[in-house]
Short mmCIF file of C-alpha atoms in Angstrom, two decimals:
data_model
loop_
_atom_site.label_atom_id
_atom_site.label_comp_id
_atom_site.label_asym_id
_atom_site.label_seq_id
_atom_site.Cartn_x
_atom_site.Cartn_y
_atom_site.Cartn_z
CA UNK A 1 -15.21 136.43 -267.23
CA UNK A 2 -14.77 140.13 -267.24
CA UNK A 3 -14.21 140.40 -263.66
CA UNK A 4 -11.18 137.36 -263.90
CA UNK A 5 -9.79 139.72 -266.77
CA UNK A 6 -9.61 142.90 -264.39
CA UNK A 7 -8.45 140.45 -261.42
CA UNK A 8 -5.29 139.44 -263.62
CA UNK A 9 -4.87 142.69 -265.24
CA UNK A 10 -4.34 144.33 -261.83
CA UNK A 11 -2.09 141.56 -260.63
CA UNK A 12 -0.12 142.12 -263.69
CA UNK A 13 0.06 146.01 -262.58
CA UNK A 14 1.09 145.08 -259.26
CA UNK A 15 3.90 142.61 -260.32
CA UNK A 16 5.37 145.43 -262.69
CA UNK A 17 5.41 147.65 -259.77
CA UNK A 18 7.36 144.79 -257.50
CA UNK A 19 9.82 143.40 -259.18
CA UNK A 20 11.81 146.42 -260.12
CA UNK A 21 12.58 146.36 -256.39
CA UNK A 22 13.03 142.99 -256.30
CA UNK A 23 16.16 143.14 -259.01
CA UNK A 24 17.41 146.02 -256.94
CA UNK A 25 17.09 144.15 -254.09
CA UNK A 26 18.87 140.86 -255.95
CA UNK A 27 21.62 142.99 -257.44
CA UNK A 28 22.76 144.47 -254.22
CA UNK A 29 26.02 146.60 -254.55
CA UNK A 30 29.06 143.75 -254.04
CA UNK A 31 30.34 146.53 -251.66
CA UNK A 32 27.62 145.38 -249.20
CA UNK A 33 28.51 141.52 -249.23
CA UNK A 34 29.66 139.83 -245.64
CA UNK A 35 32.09 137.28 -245.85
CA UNK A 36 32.12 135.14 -243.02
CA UNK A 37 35.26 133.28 -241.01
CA UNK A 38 35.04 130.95 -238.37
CA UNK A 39 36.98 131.38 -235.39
CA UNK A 40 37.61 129.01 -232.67
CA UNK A 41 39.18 129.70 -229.35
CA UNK A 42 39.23 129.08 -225.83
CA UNK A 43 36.65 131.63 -224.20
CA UNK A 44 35.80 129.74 -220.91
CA UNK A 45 37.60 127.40 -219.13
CA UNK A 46 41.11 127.20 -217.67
CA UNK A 47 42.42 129.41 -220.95
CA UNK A 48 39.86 131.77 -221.04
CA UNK A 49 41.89 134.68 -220.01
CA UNK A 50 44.45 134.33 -223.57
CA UNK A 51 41.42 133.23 -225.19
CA UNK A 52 39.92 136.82 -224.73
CA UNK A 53 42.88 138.25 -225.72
CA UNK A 54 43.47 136.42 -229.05
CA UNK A 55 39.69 137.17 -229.66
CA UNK A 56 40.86 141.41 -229.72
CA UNK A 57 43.66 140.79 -231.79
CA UNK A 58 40.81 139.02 -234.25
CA UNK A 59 39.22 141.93 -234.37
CA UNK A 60 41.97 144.40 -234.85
CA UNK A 61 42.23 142.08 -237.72
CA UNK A 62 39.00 142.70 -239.08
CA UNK A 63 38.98 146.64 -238.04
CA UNK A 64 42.00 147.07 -240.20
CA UNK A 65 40.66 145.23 -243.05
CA UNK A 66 36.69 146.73 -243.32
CA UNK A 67 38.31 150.32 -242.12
CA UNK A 68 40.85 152.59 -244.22
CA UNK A 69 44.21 152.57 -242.07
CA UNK A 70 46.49 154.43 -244.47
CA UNK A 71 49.27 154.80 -241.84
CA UNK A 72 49.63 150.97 -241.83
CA UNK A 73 51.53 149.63 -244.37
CA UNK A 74 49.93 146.74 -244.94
CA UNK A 75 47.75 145.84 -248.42
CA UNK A 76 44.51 145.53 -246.66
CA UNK A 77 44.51 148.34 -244.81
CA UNK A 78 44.54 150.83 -247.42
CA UNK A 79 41.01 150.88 -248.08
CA UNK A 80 37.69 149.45 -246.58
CA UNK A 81 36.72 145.71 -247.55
CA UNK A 82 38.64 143.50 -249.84
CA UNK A 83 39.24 145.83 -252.74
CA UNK A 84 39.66 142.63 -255.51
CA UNK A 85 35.68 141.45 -254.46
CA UNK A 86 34.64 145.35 -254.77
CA UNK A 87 34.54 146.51 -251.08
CA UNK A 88 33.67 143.43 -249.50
CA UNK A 89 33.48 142.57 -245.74
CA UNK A 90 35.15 140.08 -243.59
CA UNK A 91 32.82 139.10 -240.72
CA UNK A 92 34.67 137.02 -238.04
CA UNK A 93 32.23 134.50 -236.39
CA UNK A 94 33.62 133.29 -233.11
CA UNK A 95 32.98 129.67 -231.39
CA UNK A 96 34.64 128.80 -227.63
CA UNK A 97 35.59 125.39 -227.81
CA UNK A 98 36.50 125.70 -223.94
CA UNK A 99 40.17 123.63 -224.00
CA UNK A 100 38.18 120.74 -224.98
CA UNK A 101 38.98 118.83 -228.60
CA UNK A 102 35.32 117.41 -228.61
CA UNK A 103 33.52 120.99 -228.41
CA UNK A 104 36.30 122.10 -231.00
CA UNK A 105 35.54 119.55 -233.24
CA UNK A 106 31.83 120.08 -232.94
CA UNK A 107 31.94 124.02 -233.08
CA UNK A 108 34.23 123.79 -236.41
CA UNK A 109 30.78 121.23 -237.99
CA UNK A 110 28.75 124.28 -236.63
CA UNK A 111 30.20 127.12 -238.31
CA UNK A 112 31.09 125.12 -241.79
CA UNK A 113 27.20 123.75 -241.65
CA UNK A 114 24.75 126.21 -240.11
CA UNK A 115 26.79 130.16 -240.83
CA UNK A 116 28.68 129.00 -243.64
CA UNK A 117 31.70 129.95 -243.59
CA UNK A 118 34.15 129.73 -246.25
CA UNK A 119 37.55 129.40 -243.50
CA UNK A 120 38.42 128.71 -240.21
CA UNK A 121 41.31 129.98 -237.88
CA UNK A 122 42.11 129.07 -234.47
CA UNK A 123 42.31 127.12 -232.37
CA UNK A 124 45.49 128.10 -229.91
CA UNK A 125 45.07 124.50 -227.85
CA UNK A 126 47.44 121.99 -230.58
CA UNK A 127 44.48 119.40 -229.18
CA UNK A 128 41.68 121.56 -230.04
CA UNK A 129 43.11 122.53 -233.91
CA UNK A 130 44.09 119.12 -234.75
CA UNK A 131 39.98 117.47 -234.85
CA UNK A 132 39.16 121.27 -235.65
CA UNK A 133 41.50 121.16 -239.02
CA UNK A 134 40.34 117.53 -239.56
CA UNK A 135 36.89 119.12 -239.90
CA UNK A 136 38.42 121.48 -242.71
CA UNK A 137 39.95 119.12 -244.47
CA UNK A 138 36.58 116.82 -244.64
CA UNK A 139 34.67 119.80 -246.17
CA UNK A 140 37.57 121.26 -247.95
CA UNK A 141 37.78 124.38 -246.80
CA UNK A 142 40.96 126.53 -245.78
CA UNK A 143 42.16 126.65 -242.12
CA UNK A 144 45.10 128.92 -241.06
CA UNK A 145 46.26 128.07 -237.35
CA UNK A 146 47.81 131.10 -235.77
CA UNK A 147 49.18 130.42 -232.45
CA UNK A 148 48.89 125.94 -232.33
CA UNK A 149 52.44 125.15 -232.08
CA UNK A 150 52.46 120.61 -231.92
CA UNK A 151 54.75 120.16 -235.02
CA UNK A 152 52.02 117.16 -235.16
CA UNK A 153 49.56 119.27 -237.11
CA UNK A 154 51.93 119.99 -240.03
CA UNK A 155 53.19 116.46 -240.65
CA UNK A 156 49.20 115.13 -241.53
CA UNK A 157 50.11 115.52 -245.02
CA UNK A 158 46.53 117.93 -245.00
CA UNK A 159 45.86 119.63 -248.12
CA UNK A 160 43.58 122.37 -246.55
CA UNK A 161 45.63 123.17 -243.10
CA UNK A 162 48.87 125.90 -243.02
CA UNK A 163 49.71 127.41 -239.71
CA UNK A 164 51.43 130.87 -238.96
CA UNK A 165 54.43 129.77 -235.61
CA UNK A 166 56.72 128.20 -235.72
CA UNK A 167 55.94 124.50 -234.30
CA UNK A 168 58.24 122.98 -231.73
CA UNK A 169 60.30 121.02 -233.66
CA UNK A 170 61.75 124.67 -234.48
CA UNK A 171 61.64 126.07 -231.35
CA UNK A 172 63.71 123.29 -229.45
CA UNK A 173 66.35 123.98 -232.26
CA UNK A 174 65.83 127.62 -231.49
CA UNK A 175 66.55 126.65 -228.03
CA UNK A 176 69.29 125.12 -228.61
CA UNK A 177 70.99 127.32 -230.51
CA UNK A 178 70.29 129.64 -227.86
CA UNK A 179 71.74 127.72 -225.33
CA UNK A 180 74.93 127.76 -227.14
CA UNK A 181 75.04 131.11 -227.79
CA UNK A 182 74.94 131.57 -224.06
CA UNK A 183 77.53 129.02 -223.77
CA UNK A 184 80.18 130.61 -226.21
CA UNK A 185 79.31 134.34 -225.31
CA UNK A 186 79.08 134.21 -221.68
CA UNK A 187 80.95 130.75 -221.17
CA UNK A 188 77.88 129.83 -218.74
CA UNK A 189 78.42 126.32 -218.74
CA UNK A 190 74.62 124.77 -219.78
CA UNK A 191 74.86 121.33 -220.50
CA UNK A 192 72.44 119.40 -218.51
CA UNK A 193 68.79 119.77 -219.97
CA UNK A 194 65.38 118.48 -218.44
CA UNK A 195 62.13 118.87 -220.00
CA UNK A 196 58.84 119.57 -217.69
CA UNK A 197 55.70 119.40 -220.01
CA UNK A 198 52.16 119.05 -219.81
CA UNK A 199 50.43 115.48 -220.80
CA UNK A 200 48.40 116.61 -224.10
CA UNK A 201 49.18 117.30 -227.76
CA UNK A 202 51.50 120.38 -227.23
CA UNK A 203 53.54 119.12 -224.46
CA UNK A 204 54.29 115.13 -225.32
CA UNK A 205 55.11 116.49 -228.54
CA UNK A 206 57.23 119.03 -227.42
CA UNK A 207 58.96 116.78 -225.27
CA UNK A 208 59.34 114.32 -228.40
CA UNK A 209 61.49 117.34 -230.90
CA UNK A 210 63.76 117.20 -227.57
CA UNK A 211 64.14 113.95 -227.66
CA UNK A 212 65.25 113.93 -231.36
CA UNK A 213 66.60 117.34 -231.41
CA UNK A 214 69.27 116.80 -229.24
CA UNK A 215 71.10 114.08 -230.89
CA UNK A 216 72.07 117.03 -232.75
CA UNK A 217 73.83 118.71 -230.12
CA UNK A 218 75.81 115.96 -228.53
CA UNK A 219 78.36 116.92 -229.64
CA UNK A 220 78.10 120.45 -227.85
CA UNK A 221 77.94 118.55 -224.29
CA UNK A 222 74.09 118.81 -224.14
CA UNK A 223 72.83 115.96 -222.57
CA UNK A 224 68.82 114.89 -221.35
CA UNK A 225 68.76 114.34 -217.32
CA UNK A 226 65.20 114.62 -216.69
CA UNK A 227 61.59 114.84 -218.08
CA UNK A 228 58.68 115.13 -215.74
CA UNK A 229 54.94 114.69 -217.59
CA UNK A 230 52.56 116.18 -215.86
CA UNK A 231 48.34 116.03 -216.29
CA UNK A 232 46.31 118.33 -217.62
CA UNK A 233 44.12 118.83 -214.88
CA UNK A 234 47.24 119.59 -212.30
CA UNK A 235 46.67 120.80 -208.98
CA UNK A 236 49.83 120.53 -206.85
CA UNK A 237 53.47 120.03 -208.59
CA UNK A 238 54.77 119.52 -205.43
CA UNK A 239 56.33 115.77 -206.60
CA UNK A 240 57.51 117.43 -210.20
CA UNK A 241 59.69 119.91 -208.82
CA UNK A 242 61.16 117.73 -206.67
CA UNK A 243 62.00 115.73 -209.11
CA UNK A 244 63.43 118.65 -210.72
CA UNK A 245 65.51 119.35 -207.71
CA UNK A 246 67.15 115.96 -207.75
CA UNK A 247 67.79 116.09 -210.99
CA UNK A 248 69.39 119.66 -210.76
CA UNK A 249 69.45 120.56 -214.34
CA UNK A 250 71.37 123.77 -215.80
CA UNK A 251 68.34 124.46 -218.13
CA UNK A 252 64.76 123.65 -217.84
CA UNK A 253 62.33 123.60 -221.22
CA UNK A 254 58.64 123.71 -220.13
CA UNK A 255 55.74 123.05 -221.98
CA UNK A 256 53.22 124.34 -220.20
CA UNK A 257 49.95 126.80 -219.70
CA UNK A 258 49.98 130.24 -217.95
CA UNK A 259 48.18 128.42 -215.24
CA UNK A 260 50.54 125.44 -214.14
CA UNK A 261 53.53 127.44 -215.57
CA UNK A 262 52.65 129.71 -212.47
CA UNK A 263 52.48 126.70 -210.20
CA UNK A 264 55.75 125.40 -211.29
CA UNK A 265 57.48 128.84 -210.72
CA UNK A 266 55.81 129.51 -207.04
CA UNK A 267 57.41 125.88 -206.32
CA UNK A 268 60.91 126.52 -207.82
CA UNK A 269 60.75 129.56 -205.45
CA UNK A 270 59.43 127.48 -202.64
CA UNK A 271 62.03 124.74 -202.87
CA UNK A 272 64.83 126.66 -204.04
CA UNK A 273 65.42 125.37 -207.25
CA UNK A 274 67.90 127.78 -209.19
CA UNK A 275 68.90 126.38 -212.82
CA UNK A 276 70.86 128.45 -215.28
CA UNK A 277 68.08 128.91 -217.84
CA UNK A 278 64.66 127.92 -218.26
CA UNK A 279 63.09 128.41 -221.81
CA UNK A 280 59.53 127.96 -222.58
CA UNK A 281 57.69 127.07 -225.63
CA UNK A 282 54.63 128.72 -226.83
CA UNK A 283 52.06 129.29 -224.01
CA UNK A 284 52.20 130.10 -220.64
CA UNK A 285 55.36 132.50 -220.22
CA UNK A 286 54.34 134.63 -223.34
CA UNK A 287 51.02 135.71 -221.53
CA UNK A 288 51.70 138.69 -220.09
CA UNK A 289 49.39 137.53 -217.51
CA UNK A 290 52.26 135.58 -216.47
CA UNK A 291 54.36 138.74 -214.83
CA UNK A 292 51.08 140.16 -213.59
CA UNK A 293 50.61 136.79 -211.30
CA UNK A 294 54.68 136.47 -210.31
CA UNK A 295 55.60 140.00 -210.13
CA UNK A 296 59.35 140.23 -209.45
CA UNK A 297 59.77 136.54 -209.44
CA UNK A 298 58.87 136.11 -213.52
CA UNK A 299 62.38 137.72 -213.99
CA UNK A 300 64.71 135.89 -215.71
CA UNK A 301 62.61 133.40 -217.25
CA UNK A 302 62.85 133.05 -221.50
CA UNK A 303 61.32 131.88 -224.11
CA UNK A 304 60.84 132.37 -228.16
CA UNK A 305 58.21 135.52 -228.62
CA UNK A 306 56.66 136.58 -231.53
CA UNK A 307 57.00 139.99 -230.35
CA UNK A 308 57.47 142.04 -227.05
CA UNK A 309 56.54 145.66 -226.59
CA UNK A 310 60.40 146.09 -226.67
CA UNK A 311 60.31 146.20 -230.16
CA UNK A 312 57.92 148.71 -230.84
CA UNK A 313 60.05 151.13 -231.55
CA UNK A 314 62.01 149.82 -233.75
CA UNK A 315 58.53 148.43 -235.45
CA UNK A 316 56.42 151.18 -236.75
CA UNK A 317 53.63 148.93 -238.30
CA UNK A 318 53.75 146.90 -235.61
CA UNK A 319 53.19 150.03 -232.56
CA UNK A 320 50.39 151.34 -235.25
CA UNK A 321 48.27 147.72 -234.76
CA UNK A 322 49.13 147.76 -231.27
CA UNK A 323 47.45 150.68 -230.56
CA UNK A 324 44.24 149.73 -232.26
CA UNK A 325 44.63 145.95 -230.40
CA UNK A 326 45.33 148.10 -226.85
CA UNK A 327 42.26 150.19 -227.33
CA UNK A 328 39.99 147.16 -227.00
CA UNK A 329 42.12 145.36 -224.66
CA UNK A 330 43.67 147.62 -222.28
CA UNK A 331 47.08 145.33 -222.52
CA UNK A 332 49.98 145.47 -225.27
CA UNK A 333 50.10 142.39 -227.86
CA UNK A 334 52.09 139.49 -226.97
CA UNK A 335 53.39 136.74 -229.05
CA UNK A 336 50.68 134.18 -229.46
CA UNK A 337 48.05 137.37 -230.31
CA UNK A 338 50.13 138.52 -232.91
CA UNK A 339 50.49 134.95 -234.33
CA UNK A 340 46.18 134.93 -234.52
CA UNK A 341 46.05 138.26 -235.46
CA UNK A 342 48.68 137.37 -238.44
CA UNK A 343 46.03 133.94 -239.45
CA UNK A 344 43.05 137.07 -239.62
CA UNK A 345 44.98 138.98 -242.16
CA UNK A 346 46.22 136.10 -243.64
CA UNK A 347 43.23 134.42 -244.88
CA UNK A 348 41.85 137.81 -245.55
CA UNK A 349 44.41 138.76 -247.94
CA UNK A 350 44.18 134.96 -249.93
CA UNK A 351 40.58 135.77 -250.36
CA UNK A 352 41.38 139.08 -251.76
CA UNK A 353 44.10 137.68 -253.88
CA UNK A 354 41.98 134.68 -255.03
CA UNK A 355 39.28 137.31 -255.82
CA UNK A 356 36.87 134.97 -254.87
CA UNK A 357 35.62 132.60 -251.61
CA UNK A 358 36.17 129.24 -253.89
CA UNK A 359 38.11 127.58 -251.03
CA UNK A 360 40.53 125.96 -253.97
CA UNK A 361 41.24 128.86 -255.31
CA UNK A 362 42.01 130.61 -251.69
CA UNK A 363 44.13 127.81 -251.27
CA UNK A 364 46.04 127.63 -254.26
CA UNK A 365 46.75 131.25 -253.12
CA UNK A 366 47.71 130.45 -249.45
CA UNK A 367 50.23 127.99 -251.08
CA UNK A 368 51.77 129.56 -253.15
CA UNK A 369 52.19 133.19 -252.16
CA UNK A 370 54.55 135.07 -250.05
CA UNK A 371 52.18 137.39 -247.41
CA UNK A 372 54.01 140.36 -246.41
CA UNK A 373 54.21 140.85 -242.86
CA UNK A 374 55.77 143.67 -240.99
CA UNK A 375 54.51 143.17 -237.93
CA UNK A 376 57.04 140.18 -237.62
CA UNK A 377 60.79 140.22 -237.26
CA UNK A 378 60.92 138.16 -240.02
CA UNK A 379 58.61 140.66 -242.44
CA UNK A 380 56.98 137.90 -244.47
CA UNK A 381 54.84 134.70 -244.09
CA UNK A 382 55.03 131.89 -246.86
CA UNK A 383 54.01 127.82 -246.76
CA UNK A 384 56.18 125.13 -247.59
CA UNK A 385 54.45 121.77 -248.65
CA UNK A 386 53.14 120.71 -245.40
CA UNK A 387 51.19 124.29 -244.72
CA UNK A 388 54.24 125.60 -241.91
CA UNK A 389 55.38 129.03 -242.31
CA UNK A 390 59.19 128.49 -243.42
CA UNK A 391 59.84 131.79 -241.61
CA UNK A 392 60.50 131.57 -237.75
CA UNK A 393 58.59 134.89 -236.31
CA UNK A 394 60.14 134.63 -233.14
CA UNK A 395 63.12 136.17 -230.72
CA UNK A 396 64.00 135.31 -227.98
CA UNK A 397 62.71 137.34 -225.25
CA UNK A 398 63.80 136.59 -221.65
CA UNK A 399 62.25 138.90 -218.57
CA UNK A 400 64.17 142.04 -217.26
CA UNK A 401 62.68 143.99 -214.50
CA UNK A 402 59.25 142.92 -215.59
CA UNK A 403 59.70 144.07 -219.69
CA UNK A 404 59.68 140.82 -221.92
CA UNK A 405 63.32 141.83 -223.51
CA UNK A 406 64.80 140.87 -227.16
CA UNK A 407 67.92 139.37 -226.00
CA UNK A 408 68.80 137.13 -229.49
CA UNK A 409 69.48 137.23 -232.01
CA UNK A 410 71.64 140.03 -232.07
CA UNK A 411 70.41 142.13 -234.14
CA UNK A 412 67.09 142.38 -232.39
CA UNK A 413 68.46 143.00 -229.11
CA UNK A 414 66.90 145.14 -226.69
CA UNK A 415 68.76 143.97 -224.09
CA UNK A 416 71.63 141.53 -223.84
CA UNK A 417 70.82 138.07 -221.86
CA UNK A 418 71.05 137.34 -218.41
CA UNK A 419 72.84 133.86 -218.64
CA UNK A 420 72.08 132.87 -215.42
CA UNK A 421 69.69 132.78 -212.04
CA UNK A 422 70.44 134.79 -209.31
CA UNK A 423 69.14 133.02 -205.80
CA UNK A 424 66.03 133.23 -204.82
CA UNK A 425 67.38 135.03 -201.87
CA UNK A 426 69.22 137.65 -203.50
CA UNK A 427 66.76 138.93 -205.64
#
């Protein structure tokens, strides 16, 4: 009996000794906690090479937020962490989902399921955010698309989904506009539009805004001559353009990859197709990539750009991320990067506000607050109803001696538009 006593006596001794640590241990300074975001993007596969690239501007994200950046104004970059949760982290977790909506869909399960996280941006692919948000929305959680630009996604009626671009039921307005801002300044005689897209979320429903979009415009000559789908998996164009050709539009509006969008220029060049214009939504044309594989011959192409290194002077905030975003990339950020970097800092700063991870209470924020943002032209981010940013981000850039140019509106221009093609032979 006496030697039971001394066993549990010295137990007792040990246990007093323990569990000091152990409260220490459960009472961990806040300043220490990791909060964890999913992000999903193409890191393999035919869109690797953006993928990469929107996967740096994450991380310049995150930099800025758990670092002290003073010289950026920007709320979360004054100190380290999330100052409202007492220093916290953010901790981006990144998942490829390789241009494929399956592995998106799948990858999104992952991250809410196995590393918990209490978000999700991405996905860049319109086909790979629209299972990926469905996910969301079945766990309730908050997903902020950055650079996904199918006005499908917004018109879900999703409670849990907002997205940073502008989708492209606002860019073909945006390109219409433009068009007759060409027309009236430089009388250059557009009229005659065909639309070249790829056959997948982004580019059907691209193809569909024109469609509807343009009854608009009727009555300022535009008129729809051509449309040429084209599959996802497309190795020669060679029947496309010549469609094109026949056809001869005065502007073309692609929806298209850097990958085909290459293809398709290498066979205007080849067949001598000249139009007037040719404007391209989100994708292809605003990878810089895009010059590096054309050289001389990307000239003169245009499309809305969420920025352009053009503007960096004219941007302080906006040269002061670059640099950071450079430094691990060894390129300047284009448009769609910006848009994913702006989704980082987005659903950062709705934590923050929110003061919490309760994904209701992140989203009441997201929904009701107006982000400031002066990284953008437009200097501010806010949601309407449906989750889209009521503030267009984008100018529109067009090509000049290899520099991706401001050229409208106005009173963003670097440069004042080219209004139409020279020949391929006089270039």
């Amino acid at each position: 009996m006496k030697k039971k006593l001394a066993v549990i006596v010295a137990l007792l001794l040990i246990a007093t000794l323990i569990l000091p640590g152990c409260s220490q241990q459960a009472q961990k300074p806040a300043e220490q906690q990791e909060i964890k975001i999913g992000a999903i993007l193409p890191l393999t596969g035919s869109a690797a090479a953006t993928g990469v690239k929107l996967k740096y501007a994450i991380e310049t994200a995150e930099e800025i937020i758990n670092g002290e950046h003073p010289e950026i104004n920007m709320e979360l970059a004054k100190s380290a962490g999330l100052p409202n949760l007492k220093g916290a982290k953010i901790k981006f977790i990144f998942a490829d989902h390789q241009a494929n909506p399956e592995i998106a869909k799948s990858e999104a399960e992952r991250l809410i399921q196995n590393e918990k996280v209490v978000g999700l941006i991405g996905c860049y692919h319109s086909s790979a955010t629209k299972p990926a948000s469905q996910v969301a929305e079945r766990f309730q959680i908050p997903f902020v698309a950055g650079s996904s630009s199918s006005a499908a996604l917004t018109e879900r009626g999703l409670k849990w989904f907002t997205r940073i671009a502008p989708h492209d039921g606002m860019e073909t307005k945006f390109f219409f506009d433009y068009l007759k801002y060409l027309n009236e300044k430089f009388n250059a005689g557009i009229k005659k539009i065909a639309v070249v897209y790829i056959d997948n979320e982004y580019g059907v429903h691209a193809f569909q805004m024109v469609q509807k979009t343009i009854e608009n415009y009727k009555n300022d000559g535009f008129e729809l001559v051509l449309d040429v789908k084209y599959p996802a998996n497309v190795s020669n164009v060679d029947t496309e353009v010549q469609k094109v050709k026949a056809a001869a539009p005065d502007a073309i509006f692609h929806a298209s990859y850097i990958g085909d969008m290459t293809m398709f220029v290498k066979k205007y060049k080849e067949l001598n197709v000249v139009p007037k214009v040719v404007l391209s939504y989100c994708g292809g044309y605003q990878d810089p990539q895009f010059v590096k594989n054309l050289g001389k011959d990307a000239d003169y192409f245009a499309g809305p750009n969420a920025t352009t290194s053009a503007l960096f002077s004219k941007m302080p905030d906006l040269a002061k991320i670059n640099e950071i975003y450079k430094k691990k990339s060894g390129v300047d950020i284009d448009g769609p990067t910006l848009e994913d970097f702006a989704s980082a800092m987005v659903i950062a700063e709705a934590i923050n506000k929110a003061g919490t991870t309760d994904p209701a209470k992140v989203m009441e924020v997201l929904k009701s607050t107006e982000f400031s943002a002066p990284y953008f032209v437009s200097g501010k981010i806010k949601f309407g109803e449906d989750g889209q940013n009521i503030y267009s981000a984008s100018v529109m850039t067009q090509i000049q001696n290899g520099i991706y140019e401001a050229v409208w509106p106005e009173n963003f221009q670097t440069k004042q538009p080219i209004p139409a093609f020279p020949e391929w032979n006089k270039r």
